Amino acid sequence: QLSNFTVKEDALSSLVDIFETRCLSMPEYVHNPAGNPQNTLLNFTIRFDQKGYRVFDKQRLLELFRQAGEVERIVFELISGDAIQTNRTLGSYIDLRLDNGENVICFLTVSSDDEDWVNGSFSAIREALQKYKNRNALIRNSWVQLLIQVFGLFAGFLVSLWGASQIAPHLSIENAFLISFLLVLLL
């Protein structure tokens, strides 16, 4: 699961380069005597302005990124023929999904029978993304949410006290302050 980073054109270019490098070291590519690139598939999906495009080269991806008003999602997918045929049960693949939505989780998935390739791929992509970390984690965390809730509760209590002190003198009922306090608190 990934969060709190900003992807710009240089980050996109760097990630594509890493995926191309990982493609050349993919077990299915290396163990193929002819070095047949047909056994591996590298593609990118970019969604922006309510439209989605699947591209297969870096230049086209960067071109679409530049013309985008607001990028909603970018998906990097490197997958072997074996993984495609077995619905990702066997074979190697890398899946990096970057989403601009607030409640949508970005994630990186790497799988293969070759542990060294998995660890190398995961580390390379994660290190590249670390360069583009932003400071949103300072605001988007559970402690800030707790502080906002406590502050809101305290402010609501103070407004209710003030409102009750303003309304209670005008009421001629028993426990006027308590009733007006609860009324303002509910509002």
Short mmCIF file of C-alpha atoms in Angstrom, two decimals:
data_model
loop_
_atom_site.label_atom_id
_atom_site.label_comp_id
_atom_site.label_asym_id
_atom_site.label_seq_id
_atom_site.Cartn_x
_atom_site.Cartn_y
_atom_site.Cartn_z
CA GLN A 1 0.00 0.00 0.00
CA LEU A 2 1.38 3.37 -1.03
CA SER A 3 0.49 6.88 0.03
CA ASN A 4 1.69 10.46 0.28
CA PHE A 5 3.72 11.02 -2.84
CA THR A 6 3.45 13.28 -5.86
CA VAL A 7 4.06 11.94 -9.36
CA LYS A 8 5.21 14.43 -11.96
CA GLU A 9 6.71 13.91 -15.39
CA ASP A 10 10.22 13.12 -14.13
CA ALA A 11 8.82 10.57 -11.67
CA LEU A 12 6.78 8.98 -14.41
CA SER A 13 9.81 8.75 -16.69
CA SER A 14 11.90 7.23 -13.90
CA LEU A 15 9.25 4.62 -13.10
CA VAL A 16 8.92 3.61 -16.76
CA ASP A 17 12.71 3.17 -16.96
CA ILE A 18 12.64 0.94 -13.89
CA PHE A 19 9.85 -1.18 -15.36
CA GLU A 20 11.75 -1.54 -18.64
CA THR A 21 14.87 -2.64 -16.72
CA ARG A 22 12.88 -5.10 -14.61
CA CYS A 23 11.36 -6.49 -17.83
CA LEU A 24 14.82 -7.38 -19.15
CA SER A 25 15.68 -9.20 -15.91
CA MET A 26 12.33 -10.97 -15.65
CA PRO A 27 12.81 -14.74 -15.21
CA GLU A 28 10.62 -15.57 -18.20
CA TYR A 29 12.65 -13.21 -20.38
CA VAL A 30 16.08 -14.34 -19.12
CA HIS A 31 15.32 -18.07 -19.33
CA ASN A 32 13.97 -17.77 -22.85
CA PRO A 33 16.82 -18.89 -25.17
CA ALA A 34 15.81 -16.50 -27.92
CA GLY A 35 15.26 -13.62 -25.47
CA ASN A 36 11.79 -13.39 -26.90
CA PRO A 37 10.15 -10.20 -25.70
CA GLN A 38 6.83 -11.65 -26.82
CA ASN A 39 6.78 -13.63 -23.58
CA THR A 40 6.53 -10.41 -21.54
CA LEU A 41 4.11 -7.51 -21.81
CA LEU A 42 4.72 -4.01 -20.48
CA ASN A 43 1.82 -1.60 -20.67
CA PHE A 44 0.61 1.57 -19.00
CA THR A 45 -2.91 2.77 -18.43
CA ILE A 46 -3.57 6.44 -17.83
CA ARG A 47 -6.98 7.83 -17.00
CA PHE A 48 -7.68 11.55 -17.13
CA ASP A 49 -10.56 13.86 -17.98
CA GLN A 50 -13.03 10.93 -17.80
CA LYS A 51 -11.14 8.97 -20.49
CA GLY A 52 -8.70 6.07 -20.22
CA TYR A 53 -5.86 5.10 -22.52
CA ARG A 54 -3.66 1.99 -22.61
CA VAL A 55 -0.24 2.62 -24.12
CA PHE A 56 2.84 0.51 -24.62
CA ASP A 57 5.69 3.02 -24.82
CA LYS A 58 7.16 5.74 -22.65
CA GLN A 59 6.84 8.61 -25.15
CA ARG A 60 3.10 8.10 -25.66
CA LEU A 61 2.54 7.88 -21.89
CA LEU A 62 4.44 11.13 -21.29
CA GLU A 63 2.58 12.80 -24.16
CA LEU A 64 -0.80 11.86 -22.65
CA PHE A 65 0.40 12.92 -19.19
CA ARG A 66 1.34 16.38 -20.51
CA GLN A 67 -2.03 16.92 -22.18
CA ALA A 68 -4.04 15.74 -19.15
CA GLY A 69 -6.10 18.26 -17.22
CA GLU A 70 -6.24 16.15 -14.07
CA VAL A 71 -4.81 12.65 -13.97
CA GLU A 72 -7.13 10.31 -12.10
CA ARG A 73 -5.13 7.07 -12.33
CA ILE A 74 -1.94 5.61 -13.76
CA VAL A 75 -1.37 1.85 -13.85
CA PHE A 76 1.99 0.27 -14.70
CA GLU A 77 1.78 -3.41 -15.57
CA LEU A 78 4.60 -5.77 -16.42
CA ILE A 79 3.35 -9.30 -16.87
CA SER A 80 4.69 -12.53 -18.33
CA GLY A 81 2.83 -14.71 -20.80
CA ASP A 82 2.62 -17.45 -18.17
CA ALA A 83 0.95 -15.07 -15.71
CA ILE A 84 -1.57 -14.01 -18.35
CA GLN A 85 -2.41 -17.61 -19.26
CA THR A 86 -2.82 -18.72 -15.64
CA ASN A 87 -4.63 -15.60 -14.42
CA ARG A 88 -1.57 -14.63 -12.33
CA THR A 89 -1.37 -17.98 -10.54
CA LEU A 90 1.99 -18.80 -12.13
CA GLY A 91 4.54 -16.56 -13.79
CA SER A 92 5.93 -13.17 -12.91
CA TYR A 93 4.27 -9.78 -12.81
CA ILE A 94 4.51 -6.30 -11.35
CA ASP A 95 1.45 -4.17 -10.88
CA LEU A 96 1.75 -0.54 -9.72
CA ARG A 97 -1.52 1.36 -9.35
CA LEU A 98 -1.39 5.05 -8.58
CA ASP A 99 -4.72 6.74 -7.98
CA ASN A 100 -5.52 10.38 -7.32
CA GLY A 101 -8.73 9.65 -5.38
CA GLU A 102 -8.99 10.37 -1.66
CA ASN A 103 -10.39 7.02 -0.59
CA VAL A 104 -8.75 4.84 -3.21
CA ILE A 105 -5.69 2.89 -2.16
CA CYS A 106 -2.53 2.98 -4.29
CA PHE A 107 -0.52 -0.21 -4.22
CA LEU A 108 2.42 -2.13 -5.58
CA THR A 109 2.25 -5.88 -6.20
CA VAL A 110 5.19 -8.00 -7.30
CA SER A 111 4.99 -11.77 -7.73
CA SER A 112 7.23 -14.46 -9.16
CA ASP A 113 8.79 -17.82 -8.39
CA ASP A 114 12.19 -16.06 -8.43
CA GLU A 115 12.59 -14.47 -4.98
CA ASP A 116 15.58 -12.34 -6.01
CA TRP A 117 13.64 -10.80 -8.89
CA VAL A 118 10.68 -10.05 -6.60
CA ASN A 119 12.84 -8.41 -3.94
CA GLY A 120 14.88 -6.47 -6.50
CA SER A 121 11.80 -5.24 -8.34
CA PHE A 122 9.95 -4.26 -5.20
CA SER A 123 12.96 -2.44 -3.77
CA ALA A 124 13.75 -0.59 -7.00
CA ILE A 125 10.22 0.73 -7.41
CA ARG A 126 9.79 1.56 -3.75
CA GLU A 127 13.10 3.47 -3.66
CA ALA A 128 12.09 5.41 -6.76
CA LEU A 129 8.77 6.37 -5.18
CA GLN A 130 10.49 7.45 -1.93
CA LYS A 131 12.14 10.27 -3.86
CA TYR A 132 8.71 11.74 -4.60
CA LYS A 133 7.25 11.66 -1.09
CA ASN A 134 5.27 14.74 -0.13
CA ARG A 135 4.35 16.16 3.27
CA ASN A 136 0.69 15.12 3.20
CA ALA A 137 1.41 12.54 5.90
CA LEU A 138 1.71 15.43 8.37
CA ILE A 139 -1.97 16.25 7.83
CA ARG A 140 -3.44 12.92 6.70
CA ASN A 141 -2.96 10.77 9.76
CA SER A 142 -5.05 9.49 12.64
CA TRP A 143 -3.63 11.95 15.20
CA VAL A 144 -4.71 14.98 13.17
CA GLN A 145 -8.16 13.46 12.72
CA LEU A 146 -8.38 12.90 16.48
CA LEU A 147 -7.30 16.50 17.19
CA ILE A 148 -9.89 17.84 14.76
CA GLN A 149 -12.62 15.77 16.41
CA VAL A 150 -11.60 16.86 19.92
CA PHE A 151 -11.40 20.50 18.85
CA GLY A 152 -14.82 20.25 17.19
CA LEU A 153 -16.30 18.69 20.30
CA PHE A 154 -14.78 21.38 22.53
CA ALA A 155 -15.94 24.18 20.19
CA GLY A 156 -19.47 22.71 20.10
CA PHE A 157 -19.52 22.57 23.89
CA LEU A 158 -18.40 26.22 24.17
CA VAL A 159 -20.95 27.39 21.59
CA SER A 160 -23.66 25.48 23.47
CA LEU A 161 -22.67 27.13 26.76
CA TRP A 162 -22.70 30.57 25.16
CA GLY A 163 -26.04 29.92 23.43
CA ALA A 164 -27.59 28.60 26.66
CA SER A 165 -26.42 31.69 28.56
CA GLN A 166 -28.09 33.88 25.93
CA ILE A 167 -31.37 31.92 25.74
CA ALA A 168 -31.90 30.85 29.39
CA PRO A 169 -32.76 34.32 30.78
CA HIS A 170 -35.64 34.60 28.31
CA LEU A 171 -37.23 31.28 29.31
CA SER A 172 -39.54 31.01 32.28
CA ILE A 173 -39.31 27.26 32.82
CA GLU A 174 -37.59 25.12 35.36
CA ASN A 175 -33.96 24.18 34.43
CA ALA A 176 -33.99 26.74 31.61
CA PHE A 177 -30.20 26.78 31.30
CA LEU A 178 -29.94 22.97 31.01
CA ILE A 179 -32.76 22.75 28.48
CA SER A 180 -31.39 25.60 26.35
CA PHE A 181 -27.87 24.09 26.59
CA LEU A 182 -29.14 20.71 25.27
CA LEU A 183 -31.20 22.42 22.58
CA VAL A 184 -28.19 24.40 21.28
CA LEU A 185 -25.93 21.31 21.59
CA LEU A 186 -28.36 19.29 19.46
CA LEU A 187 -28.48 22.01 16.84
#
